[in-house]
Amino acid sequence: MQSFDVLVIGGGPGGYVAAIRAAQLDFKTACCESNPYADPKGEPRLGGTCLNVGCIPSKALLHTSHLYEEAAHAFADQGIRVQGLAIDVPAMMQRKAGIVTQLTQGIKGLFRKNKVTLLPGHGQFLGREGESWQVRVGEETVLAKHVIVATGSKARHLPNLPVDNRIVCDNVGALELQAVPKRLVIVGAGVIGLEMGSVWRRLGSEVTILEALPDFLAAADADVAKEALSLFTKQGFKFQFGVTIEGAEVKGDGAILRYRDQEGKEQTLKADRVIVSVGRVPNTDGLGAEGVGLQVNERGQIVVDDHCCTNLPNVWAVGDVVRGPMLAHKAMEEGVMVAERIAGQAGHVNYDAIPWVIYTAPEIAWVGKTEAQLKAEGVEYRVGKIPFLANGRALGMGAPQGFVKMIACAKTDRILGVHIIGANASELIAEAVVALEFGAASEDIARICHAHPTLSEVMHEAALAVDRRALHF
Ligand code: FAD
Ligand code: NAI
């Protein structure tokens, strides 16, 4: 029977990073992966949701579709004439698949380099043997002193809207469409709905998004959500809020969706394709959690403390399968923390400084608290808000939409939150994350020299604006 110091169950961002870090710390480490993503060679594909059916393929399609939209609608403003522009969807999909293969194979290479043993197969707790855990992996049973559960999440489905990943798709099918659907209906105006909706809208789909809640992007700062709704509506998205999905009839190559609108009136909508993006659920299928008494809460999450310890000795859990935002970078940070804590080090995750990014155009990114959260907490604050319209680089790039909003404590000036909607927000937010992590004040950012002309100057101006001394607005 093979025996390891550390066995990681699941090879997504939480799992593969935990395995690499554990091996770096000289533990004899294995990672088991049972993923269902088809591999031409029939081997397990590492990288989990993120690499196979999440972050990476969606960003590849967002990039291609953004270039297409720029060529179709923005090049002319800059004197570039394009004739015979066309999108070759299978070629776009092939490029995406190539990137996914390159990265998933890359993780296998990293496993080899770091001497992590890859065990193909589904991991299931069997019980204890002395101080170790017995885990079945496929047909084999292995022993491990420490087990890190990183089994991730899967798409939540609605009982009255069965997903076939042909007409009615979750994230898996939405990333595999082989032609641009004329009418695309998206259920759920969250992150996936907006990103996948952007891909297909840019390529020519009429996109309608049906959202259950009365509000748009409730987790974002209200100013950002308002600006985003206005910009996305101008781009051609049709939104309906406060809807209740009643069902769908799939007929031939399309579907008719039945739902109640905000007033409770029955409505129908024809769709060539439907994407269901109503959140994700933690994945503990066949893990044997019950058998060994691993605590799982009513939301299906494995219960952990701030350091990702479960209720069982030497069993840890990280990533989407535990509390907190379902984000790849959060999963990776937790993976590193756990490996370091197993080694007796002080691994730590600052859950107050985890950035969020939505890769629409313009992009949306934030870190820290929103105004609404601070009001609810009774914290006094000051706000600096600067539009990209006041920035020379943004104008040169043809990207004047959006703003940077910095929120700082009224008493200490410590930065409490930064909210961006605008070009390259995904990269700009890194400065704000550093600021929050190190407890910086808005005055610190105001005193830092930012290169000219760059979009980062808008962050600088927002910091100056907190103290009512913006120079360029
Ligand atoms: P997962 O990536 O889900 O990996 C879990 C792995 O465990 C899977 O490979 C699974 O096959 C395996 N597994 C499960 N059970 C077992 C078992 N019993 N035995 C063996 N193996 C098992 N996040 C971002 O930060 N940025 C983004 O841009 C972003 N875009 C996204 C786009 C989409 C369309 C989706 C769906 C998600 C996106 N996410 C994004 C979220 C991100 O993918 C997840 O937060 C991240 O993958 C979670 O990592 P994880 O390791 O916890 O789980
Ligand atoms: P989400 O939680 O972002 O959005 C789901 C939306 O569906 C919400 O607005 C919710 O109110 C709505 N909804 C729920 N039930 C509904 C119903 N019955 N009818 C209509 N609307 C309904 O979830 P999403 O978009 O599925 O993404 C899942 C997770 O994946 C995200 O929360 C995020 O953690 C991760 N992700 C991250 C990305 C990023 O970092 N850029 C990109 C994509 C996904």
Coordinates of C-alpha atoms in Angstrom, one line a residue, residues 125 133 147-149 287 292-296 301-318 321-322 338:
F125 CA -12.2 8.4 2.8
W133 CA -6.0 8.2 6.9
V147 CA -5.4 14.8 3.7
I148 CA -6.2 18.1 2.0
V149 CA -9.7 18.1 0.5
L287 CA -16.0 11.6 -0.8
V292 CA -15.6 9.3 8.7
G293 CA -17.7 12.1 10.3
L294 CA -16.3 15.0 8.3
Q295 CA -18.6 17.9 9.1
V296 CA -20.5 19.4 6.1
Q301 CA -19.6 23.2 2.4
I302 CA -17.0 21.3 4.4
V303 CA -16.8 23.2 7.7
V304 CA -13.4 24.7 8.4
D305 CA -11.9 27.4 10.7
D306 CA -9.8 30.4 9.5
H307 CA -6.9 28.1 8.8
C308 CA -8.9 25.5 6.8
C309 CA -8.8 22.9 9.6
T310 CA -11.8 20.6 9.5
N311 CA -13.3 18.9 12.5
L312 CA -11.1 15.8 11.9
P313 CA -7.4 15.5 12.9
N314 CA -5.0 16.2 10.0
V315 CA -7.9 16.7 7.5
W316 CA -7.9 20.1 5.9
A317 CA -10.2 21.6 3.2
V318 CA -9.6 24.5 0.8
V321 CA -15.6 23.3 -1.2
V322 CA -15.3 25.6 1.9
V338 CA -2.5 24.7 4.6

